[in-house]
Structure formats: C-alpha cells, structure tokens
C-alpha atoms as a printed R data frame, in Angstrom:
    type eleno elety resid chain resno      x       y      z
1   ATOM     1    CA   MET     A     1 16.803  -5.987 24.831
2   ATOM     2    CA   LYS     A     2 14.974  -9.078 23.633
3   ATOM     3    CA   THR     A     3 15.405 -10.375 20.128
4   ATOM     4    CA   ARG     A     4 12.997 -12.507 18.170
5   ATOM     5    CA   ALA     A     5 15.357 -15.488 18.475
6   ATOM     6    CA   SER     A     6 15.656 -15.208 22.259
7   ATOM     7    CA   THR     A     7 11.893 -15.033 22.828
8   ATOM     8    CA   ARG     A     8 10.836 -17.685 20.317
9   ATOM     9    CA   ASN     A     9  9.185 -20.819 21.649
10  ATOM    10    CA   GLN     A    10 10.033 -23.447 19.035
11  ATOM    11    CA   VAL     A    11  7.235 -25.861 19.998
12  ATOM    12    CA   THR     A    12  4.495 -23.219 20.011
13  ATOM    13    CA   ASP     A    13  5.735 -21.555 16.817
14  ATOM    14    CA   SER     A    14  5.772 -24.821 14.890
15  ATOM    15    CA   LEU     A    15  2.022 -25.120 15.459
16  ATOM    16    CA   PHE     A    16  1.449 -21.910 13.476
17  ATOM    17    CA   ILE     A    17  3.471 -22.491 10.314
18  ATOM    18    CA   SER     A    18  1.695 -22.695  6.991
19  ATOM    19    CA   LEU     A    19  3.200 -24.678  4.134
20  ATOM    20    CA   VAL     A    20  1.032 -22.856  1.581
21  ATOM    21    CA   VAL     A    21  2.166 -19.387  0.473
22  ATOM    22    CA   PRO     A    22 -0.835 -17.135 -0.227
23  ATOM    23    CA   LYS     A    23 -0.968 -15.198 -3.489
24  ATOM    24    CA   LYS     A    24 -3.360 -12.528 -2.214
25  ATOM    25    CA   ILE     A    25 -4.130 -10.825  1.084
26  ATOM    26    CA   ASP     A    26 -7.601 -12.432  1.205
27  ATOM    27    CA   GLU     A    27 -5.983 -15.875  1.323
28  ATOM    28    CA   ALA     A    28 -3.527 -14.796  4.031
29  ATOM    29    CA   LEU     A    29 -6.267 -13.372  6.244
30  ATOM    30    CA   LYS     A    30 -7.885 -16.816  6.438
31  ATOM    31    CA   ASP     A    31 -4.770 -18.391  7.978
32  ATOM    32    CA   LYS     A    32 -3.658 -17.634 11.538
33  ATOM    33    CA   SER     A    33  0.022 -18.287 10.740
34  ATOM    34    CA   TRP     A    34  0.065 -15.584  8.054
35  ATOM    35    CA   ILE     A    35 -1.849 -13.153 10.265
36  ATOM    36    CA   MET     A    36  0.842 -13.666 12.906
37  ATOM    37    CA   ALA     A    37  3.570 -13.074 10.289
38  ATOM    38    CA   MET     A    38  1.903  -9.816  9.196
39  ATOM    39    CA   GLN     A    39  1.555  -8.687 12.815
40  ATOM    40    CA   GLU     A    40  5.245  -9.395 13.390
41  ATOM    41    CA   GLU     A    41  6.130  -7.150 10.411
42  ATOM    42    CA   VAL     A    42  3.984  -4.300 11.761
43  ATOM    43    CA   ASN     A    43  5.519  -4.773 15.233
44  ATOM    44    CA   GLN     A    44  9.004  -4.456 13.682
45  ATOM    45    CA   PHE     A    45  7.993  -1.128 12.107
46  ATOM    46    CA   GLU     A    46  6.808   0.156 15.472
47  ATOM    47    CA   ARG     A    47  9.817  -1.214 17.389
48  ATOM    48    CA   ASN     A    48 12.285   0.348 14.933
49  ATOM    49    CA   GLU     A    49 10.270   3.585 14.700
50  ATOM    50    CA   VAL     A    50 10.385   3.579 10.896
51  ATOM    51    CA   TRP     A    51  6.864   4.752 10.226
52  ATOM    52    CA   LYS     A    52  4.182   7.039 11.538
53  ATOM    53    CA   LEU     A    53  0.500   6.711 10.665
54  ATOM    54    CA   VAL     A    54 -0.870  10.011  9.367
55  ATOM    55    CA   PRO     A    55 -4.087  11.066  7.624
56  ATOM    56    CA   PRO     A    56 -3.940  10.865  3.812
57  ATOM    57    CA   PRO     A    57 -3.188  14.149  2.006
58  ATOM    58    CA   LYS     A    58 -6.233  15.749  0.407
59  ATOM    59    CA   HIS     A    59 -4.795  16.620 -3.016
60  ATOM    60    CA   GLN     A    60 -2.158  13.916 -3.501
61  ATOM    61    CA   ASP     A    61 -2.277  10.229 -4.231
62  ATOM    62    CA   VAL     A    62 -1.353   7.800 -1.489
63  ATOM    63    CA   ILE     A    63  1.591   5.543 -2.327
64  ATOM    64    CA   GLY     A    64  0.367   2.026 -3.041
65  ATOM    65    CA   ARG     A    65  1.496  -0.928 -0.955
66  ATOM    66    CA   LYS     A    66  1.133  -4.675 -0.943
67  ATOM    67    CA   TRP     A    67  1.971  -7.699  1.174
68  ATOM    68    CA   VAL     A    68  4.593 -10.167 -0.039
69  ATOM    69    CA   PHE     A    69  4.523 -13.648  1.510
70  ATOM    70    CA   ARG     A    70  7.387 -16.176  1.664
71  ATOM    71    CA   ASN     A    71  8.202 -19.366  3.519
72  ATOM    72    CA   LYS     A    72 11.646 -19.475  5.125
73  ATOM    73    CA   LEU     A    73 13.352 -22.850  4.865
74  ATOM    74    CA   ASP     A    74 16.063 -24.585  6.890
75  ATOM    75    CA   GLU     A    75 19.053 -26.427  5.400
76  ATOM    76    CA   GLN     A    76 16.933 -29.518  4.715
77  ATOM    77    CA   GLY     A    77 14.263 -27.524  2.877
78  ATOM    78    CA   LYS     A    78 11.718 -27.748  5.714
79  ATOM    79    CA   VAL     A    79  9.497 -24.688  6.273
80  ATOM    80    CA   VAL     A    80 10.545 -23.148  9.588
81  ATOM    81    CA   ARG     A    81  8.922 -19.730  9.389
82  ATOM    82    CA   ASN     A    82  6.344 -17.692  7.521
83  ATOM    83    CA   LYS     A    83  7.567 -14.244  6.537
84  ATOM    84    CA   ALA     A    84  5.309 -11.382  5.479
85  ATOM    85    CA   ARG     A    85  6.673  -8.083  4.159
86  ATOM    86    CA   LEU     A    86  4.711  -4.890  3.607
87  ATOM    87    CA   VAL     A    87  6.254  -3.158  0.619
88  ATOM    88    CA   ALA     A    88  5.565   0.119 -1.158
89  ATOM    89    CA   ARG     A    89  4.805   0.179 -4.832
90  ATOM    90    CA   TRP     A    90  7.604   2.614 -5.627
91  ATOM    91    CA   TYR     A    91  6.713   3.017 -9.265
92  ATOM    92    CA   SER     A    92  3.699   5.133 -8.290
93  ATOM    93    CA   GLN     A    93  5.829   7.859 -6.689
94  ATOM    94    CA   GLN     A    94  6.698  11.189 -8.279
95  ATOM    95    CA   GLU     A    95  9.839  12.994 -7.151
96  ATOM    96    CA   GLY     A    96  9.058  16.229 -5.325
97  ATOM    97    CA   ILE     A    97  5.465  15.153 -4.678
98  ATOM    98    CA   ASP     A    98  5.546  11.759 -2.965
99  ATOM    99    CA   PHE     A    99  9.108  11.684 -1.619
100 ATOM   100    CA   ASP     A   100 12.215  13.725 -1.043
101 ATOM   101    CA   GLU     A   101 14.566  10.966  0.114
102 ATOM   102    CA   THR     A   102 15.550   7.666 -1.442
103 ATOM   103    CA   PHE     A   103 16.607   4.460  0.256
104 ATOM   104    CA   ALA     A   104 18.641   1.542 -1.053
105 ATOM   105    CA   PRO     A   105 18.203  -2.035  0.114
106 ATOM   106    CA   VAL     A   106 21.055  -3.413  2.199
107 ATOM   107    CA   ALA     A   107 22.566  -6.790  1.392
108 ATOM   108    CA   ARG     A   108 23.838  -9.042  4.154
109 ATOM   109    CA   LEU     A   109 26.947 -11.011  3.324
110 ATOM   110    CA   HIS     A   110 27.552 -14.372  4.927
111 ATOM   111    CA   GLY     A   111 30.912 -14.966  6.636
112 ATOM   112    CA   GLU     A   112 32.159 -17.345  3.953
113 ATOM   113    CA   LEU     A   113 31.622 -14.693  1.260
114 ATOM   114    CA   LEU     A   114 33.771 -12.212  3.162
115 ATOM   115    CA   LYS     A   115 36.869 -14.433  3.048
C-alpha cells in the first residue's frame, strides 16, 4: 500500500503550491495547484470507498456542498501544501428524507497531549 507521504516528490510538489487561498471555486479553478488539491480529495473518496455517484432523486432536494480551501503550514509558517475539502452543507438536510445515519468528526490527538 502506498501512502501520500511515500509517493510525494518534494521538488515537483513545491512547484505547484499556491500561497493565495481562493474564496470561491471560480478562483480555485484558475490555479493548477488548487485543481490538483481538489483532485486529491476526490481520489481519497474513491480510494476509501466513501461515496458513490448516483442520479439525483426526482422529488427530493439534493444536499448542497461546497469546497473549502486551506494552506497547510510547516513549523516555520511556510506553505507546504494546498488542501481542498469537499463538504456537505448539513443544515439543508431533513431527518428521514435526506439521511438516516449521522457521523461525528474525529479528532486526532498529538502524542504530547496524550501524556
């Protein structure tokens, strides 16, 4: 199994890092680094088998979604990675119509917090 860290080419990746965080999808689609970040997010969905593309239901609203863009920084505050997340707009769901399961975000604790 290959992980993102084991397959990353640091020199090549540094050529495609944007220092500007887009506010809207139109801005992101003009920048190759953000397109690559969005593609990586979609690839993660496919790799982890967490979604399946289906036709929209005829008599129900489709749950809204949006892209959230962030720059990941190293210890010195230098941008090392562009991160794009596709998130659902949960507030538009209605229980029994749009979903029957709920999910909670998982927090990762760093080793020093566990001591």
